[in-house]
Amino acid sequence: MSANLHPATIAVRAGEDSQRPHDVLAVPLQFGIAHGYPDVDSWEQVARGDVPGPLYARNTAHPTALALEGKLAALEGAAAAVAFSSGMAAISGTLMALLRPGARVVAGKDTYGGTHYLMQHTLPQWGVHVSLCDTTDAAAFEAALAAGCDVLYLESPTNPMLKVQDILRLAAAAHACGAIVVIDNTFATPVNQQPLALGADLVLHSATKFLGGHADAMGGVVCGSTALTDTIRHYREIHGACLDPMSAFLLLRGVKTLALRMRQHNANAQTLAEWLQQHPAVARVNYPGLADHPQHDIAASQMSGFGGVLSFELKGGLAAVHHVLPRCRLLLRAATLGSVDTLLGVPSTTSHVECTPEERAALGIPGGLVRCSVGIEDSRDLIADLAQALA
Ligand code: PLP
């Protein structure tokens, strides 16, 4: 396929041609997990990785997952991608594959709760030194990087406070000290933000979210150079968190409409953010598309759309959250995001379920915060439902 296709076309077509036997239109869902070759020599060539081909679903990946990997690599502008069984499997697999005892990681304090747990507990247990900086203080990152770093880990925008990091500036500082730059692009998606073009080395996703888009399949992916992804693929082979065929099929189908969905997610989130901002019951709205968002200018310079997630703080605090959420009739309550449905959640049941109330407070996550993953419905219906619930 031509190298200069646009994201909407890549989302529909990339990665599929080599996995469509007899030119069948849709990539088949194949449940078989192992393959054989007519003679041992050609079989060994595939097993050694000298010739591409399926072998066993845990090492070379399953044909349906291979199509997904090809599509997601193309969407992120990467040479290759490795699919995992969940976003956390992609994040932990990537970090464990790259790090060794004694290695140093620099990251922001605001990352998805599971990632934050990994940074605070799991990596230190394996002898990795983790420096957590104020997420939006680029100078603090630069100082931490200058003290030595192997992996700079970014998440932008962050879950659930929608803070934005300056990818270009931080990637340059990381490369100056020889670090590998990894970024979680789950909230933005490759339609809204292309981190590799801004200097990142690896981009990862919870594919469970916007990439799949329908809250019916879990998966994760990491995209980057062949050298880095080969190391990570080998880690996946040995540690086993590969993507199952059914999820690969559902995610592949979901990604086809990514560009179309993101247009509507972006537009609806902007409309809802502006509406919530003027509502008397709302103390604050966090959305990078709002002109008064503290990093709006950085977001505007590195994102082509501001994404489908926002969060807002109710003036009545936690008691108001308990009052409002059950009163929503159209908006759903769920511990995920990125679906075609609009979903509400609170950090204690979603992004930061692993943290104690004290830890959430220390991270600056207010008790009265509601995260809203804005779907693709008609925004007038979303506003009407929120208006009656907030009243
Ligand atoms: N990264 C971000 C930004 C997330 O919001 C999540 C989950 O909510 C993850 C990673 C983890 O993904 P998964 O639930 O697919 O393991």
PDB file of N, CA, C and O and ligand atoms in Angstrom, residues 86-89 91 112 115 153 155 157 159 184 186-187 205-209 218-220 335-337 351 371, ligand 1:
ATOM      1  N   SER A  86      -3.976  -7.233  26.974  1.00  0.00           N
ATOM      2  CA  SER A  86      -4.621  -6.061  27.582  1.00  0.00           C
ATOM      3  C   SER A  86      -3.652  -4.882  27.500  1.00  0.00           C
ATOM      4  O   SER A  86      -2.462  -5.072  27.190  1.00  0.00           O
ATOM      5  N   GLY A  87      -4.157  -3.705  27.813  1.00  0.00           N
ATOM      6  CA  GLY A  87      -3.277  -2.542  27.847  1.00  0.00           C
ATOM      7  C   GLY A  87      -2.202  -2.690  28.907  1.00  0.00           C
ATOM      8  O   GLY A  87      -1.033  -2.372  28.686  1.00  0.00           O
ATOM      9  N   MET A  88      -2.599  -3.206  30.090  1.00  0.00           N
ATOM     10  CA  MET A  88      -1.602  -3.373  31.160  1.00  0.00           C
ATOM     11  C   MET A  88      -0.549  -4.416  30.784  1.00  0.00           C
ATOM     12  O   MET A  88       0.615  -4.292  31.179  1.00  0.00           O
ATOM     13  N   ALA A  89      -0.942  -5.441  30.025  1.00  0.00           N
ATOM     14  CA  ALA A  89       0.052  -6.430  29.568  1.00  0.00           C
ATOM     15  C   ALA A  89       1.046  -5.754  28.629  1.00  0.00           C
ATOM     16  O   ALA A  89       2.249  -6.032  28.673  1.00  0.00           O
ATOM     17  N   ILE A  91       1.863  -2.522  28.662  1.00  0.00           N
ATOM     18  CA  ILE A  91       2.682  -1.584  29.446  1.00  0.00           C
ATOM     19  C   ILE A  91       3.722  -2.342  30.276  1.00  0.00           C
ATOM     20  O   ILE A  91       4.922  -2.043  30.223  1.00  0.00           O
ATOM     21  N   TYR A 112      -2.318   6.436  34.466  1.00  0.00           N
ATOM     22  CA  TYR A 112      -3.410   5.511  34.766  1.00  0.00           C
ATOM     23  C   TYR A 112      -3.039   4.718  36.034  1.00  0.00           C
ATOM     24  O   TYR A 112      -1.869   4.357  36.211  1.00  0.00           O
ATOM     25  N   THR A 115      -0.726   1.716  35.885  1.00  0.00           N
ATOM     26  CA  THR A 115       0.640   2.120  35.546  1.00  0.00           C
ATOM     27  C   THR A 115       1.314   2.733  36.762  1.00  0.00           C
ATOM     28  O   THR A 115       2.484   2.458  37.053  1.00  0.00           O
ATOM     29  N   TYR A 153       8.835   7.632  30.569  1.00  0.00           N
ATOM     30  CA  TYR A 153       7.482   7.139  30.338  1.00  0.00           C
ATOM     31  C   TYR A 153       6.494   8.305  30.409  1.00  0.00           C
ATOM     32  O   TYR A 153       6.403   8.998  31.429  1.00  0.00           O
ATOM     33  N   GLU A 155       2.386   9.844  29.525  1.00  0.00           N
ATOM     34  CA  GLU A 155       0.976   9.539  29.228  1.00  0.00           C
ATOM     35  C   GLU A 155       0.333  10.899  28.987  1.00  0.00           C
ATOM     36  O   GLU A 155       0.361  11.750  29.876  1.00  0.00           O
ATOM     37  N   PRO A 157      -3.052  12.866  26.773  1.00  0.00           N
ATOM     38  CA  PRO A 157      -3.503  13.390  28.051  1.00  0.00           C
ATOM     39  C   PRO A 157      -3.605  12.271  29.100  1.00  0.00           C
ATOM     40  O   PRO A 157      -3.726  11.106  28.750  1.00  0.00           O
ATOM     41  N   ASN A 159      -5.031  10.163  32.510  1.00  0.00           N
ATOM     42  CA  ASN A 159      -6.264   9.624  33.066  1.00  0.00           C
ATOM     43  C   ASN A 159      -6.211   9.820  34.580  1.00  0.00           C
ATOM     44  O   ASN A 159      -5.270   9.315  35.209  1.00  0.00           O
ATOM     45  N   ASP A 184       2.029   6.409  26.441  1.00  0.00           N
ATOM     46  CA  ASP A 184       0.692   5.828  26.396  1.00  0.00           C
ATOM     47  C   ASP A 184      -0.200   6.819  25.632  1.00  0.00           C
ATOM     48  O   ASP A 184      -0.470   7.915  26.117  1.00  0.00           O
ATOM     49  N   THR A 186      -3.339   6.176  24.656  1.00  0.00           N
ATOM     50  CA  THR A 186      -4.717   5.640  24.716  1.00  0.00           C
ATOM     51  C   THR A 186      -5.764   6.739  24.597  1.00  0.00           C
ATOM     52  O   THR A 186      -6.742   6.602  23.862  1.00  0.00           O
ATOM     53  N   PHE A 187      -5.586   7.845  25.344  1.00  0.00           N
ATOM     54  CA  PHE A 187      -6.619   8.885  25.355  1.00  0.00           C
ATOM     55  C   PHE A 187      -6.686   9.628  24.017  1.00  0.00           C
ATOM     56  O   PHE A 187      -7.758  10.006  23.575  1.00  0.00           O
ATOM     57  N   HIS A 205      -0.880   1.424  23.725  1.00  0.00           N
ATOM     58  CA  HIS A 205      -2.320   1.660  23.886  1.00  0.00           C
ATOM     59  C   HIS A 205      -2.972   0.580  24.715  1.00  0.00           C
ATOM     60  O   HIS A 205      -2.605  -0.589  24.603  1.00  0.00           O
ATOM     61  N   SER A 206      -3.994   0.979  25.443  1.00  0.00           N
ATOM     62  CA  SER A 206      -5.016   0.027  25.819  1.00  0.00           C
ATOM     63  C   SER A 206      -5.942  -0.013  24.610  1.00  0.00           C
ATOM     64  O   SER A 206      -6.735   0.908  24.387  1.00  0.00           O
ATOM     65  N   ALA A 207      -5.852  -1.081  23.814  1.00  0.00           N
ATOM     66  CA  ALA A 207      -6.708  -1.207  22.619  1.00  0.00           C
ATOM     67  C   ALA A 207      -8.156  -1.466  23.020  1.00  0.00           C
ATOM     68  O   ALA A 207      -9.072  -1.314  22.206  1.00  0.00           O
ATOM     69  N   THR A 208      -8.338  -1.840  24.291  1.00  0.00           N
ATOM     70  CA  THR A 208      -9.655  -2.032  24.899  1.00  0.00           C
ATOM     71  C   THR A 208     -10.522  -0.778  24.743  1.00  0.00           C
ATOM     72  O   THR A 208     -11.747  -0.859  24.756  1.00  0.00           O
ATOM     73  N   LYS A 209      -9.869   0.378  24.629  1.00  0.00           N
ATOM     74  CA  LYS A 209     -10.571   1.656  24.687  1.00  0.00           C
ATOM     75  C   LYS A 209     -10.974   2.128  23.279  1.00  0.00           C
ATOM     76  O   LYS A 209     -11.713   1.453  22.604  1.00  0.00           O
ATOM     77  N   MET A 218     -10.796  -6.929  25.005  1.00  0.00           N
ATOM     78  CA  MET A 218      -9.617  -6.368  25.670  1.00  0.00           C
ATOM     79  C   MET A 218      -8.388  -6.617  24.822  1.00  0.00           C
ATOM     80  O   MET A 218      -8.286  -7.652  24.144  1.00  0.00           O
ATOM     81  N   GLY A 219      -7.464  -5.681  24.868  1.00  0.00           N
ATOM     82  CA  GLY A 219      -6.208  -5.866  24.157  1.00  0.00           C
ATOM     83  C   GLY A 219      -5.285  -4.709  24.416  1.00  0.00           C
ATOM     84  O   GLY A 219      -5.680  -3.674  24.963  1.00  0.00           O
ATOM     85  N   GLY A 220      -4.029  -4.892  24.057  1.00  0.00           N
ATOM     86  CA  GLY A 220      -3.049  -3.827  24.175  1.00  0.00           C
ATOM     87  C   GLY A 220      -2.103  -3.921  23.001  1.00  0.00           C
ATOM     88  O   GLY A 220      -2.042  -4.963  22.332  1.00  0.00           O
ATOM     89  N   ALA A 335     -16.667   1.067  34.282  1.00  0.00           N
ATOM     90  CA  ALA A 335     -15.232   1.187  34.589  1.00  0.00           C
ATOM     91  C   ALA A 335     -14.406   1.008  33.335  1.00  0.00           C
ATOM     92  O   ALA A 335     -13.497   0.190  33.291  1.00  0.00           O
ATOM     93  N   THR A 336     -14.747   1.742  32.304  1.00  0.00           N
ATOM     94  CA  THR A 336     -13.901   1.766  31.109  1.00  0.00           C
ATOM     95  C   THR A 336     -14.137   3.086  30.386  1.00  0.00           C
ATOM     96  O   THR A 336     -14.873   3.949  30.874  1.00  0.00           O
ATOM     97  N   LEU A 337     -13.530   3.254  29.235  1.00  0.00           N
ATOM     98  CA  LEU A 337     -13.695   4.476  28.434  1.00  0.00           C
ATOM     99  C   LEU A 337     -13.449   4.125  26.976  1.00  0.00           C
ATOM    100  O   LEU A 337     -13.007   3.018  26.658  1.00  0.00           O
ATOM    101  N   SER A 351     -10.196   4.542  37.154  1.00  0.00           N
ATOM    102  CA  SER A 351      -8.771   4.695  36.861  1.00  0.00           C
ATOM    103  C   SER A 351      -7.865   4.439  38.069  1.00  0.00           C
ATOM    104  O   SER A 351      -6.769   3.920  37.923  1.00  0.00           O
ATOM    105  N   ARG A 371     -15.336  11.207  35.794  1.00  0.00           N
ATOM    106  CA  ARG A 371     -14.725  11.079  34.457  1.00  0.00           C
ATOM    107  C   ARG A 371     -15.835  10.750  33.472  1.00  0.00           C
ATOM    108  O   ARG A 371     -16.691   9.915  33.761  1.00  0.00           O
TER     109      ARG A 371
HETATM  110  N1  PLP B   1      -3.635   3.159  29.830  1.00  0.00           N
HETATM  111  C1  PLP B   1      -4.665   3.983  30.065  1.00  0.00           C
HETATM  112  C2  PLP B   1      -4.526   5.451  29.798  1.00  0.00           C
HETATM  113  C3  PLP B   1      -5.870   3.478  30.584  1.00  0.00           C
HETATM  114  O1  PLP B   1      -6.878   4.319  30.812  1.00  0.00           O
HETATM  115  C4  PLP B   1      -5.962   2.091  30.845  1.00  0.00           C
HETATM  116  C5  PLP B   1      -7.200   1.510  31.402  1.00  0.00           C
HETATM  117  O2  PLP B   1      -8.129   2.213  31.731  1.00  0.00           O
HETATM  118  C6  PLP B   1      -4.859   1.274  30.587  1.00  0.00           C
HETATM  119  C7  PLP B   1      -3.716   1.841  30.069  1.00  0.00           C
HETATM  120  C8  PLP B   1      -4.898  -0.202  30.866  1.00  0.00           C
HETATM  121  O3  PLP B   1      -5.576  -0.859  29.834  1.00  0.00           O
HETATM  122  P1  PLP B   1      -6.319  -2.272  30.004  1.00  0.00           P
HETATM  123  O4  PLP B   1      -7.492  -2.042  30.908  1.00  0.00           O
HETATM  124  O5  PLP B   1      -6.684  -2.651  28.603  1.00  0.00           O
HETATM  125  O6  PLP B   1      -5.352  -3.207  30.628  1.00  0.00           O
END
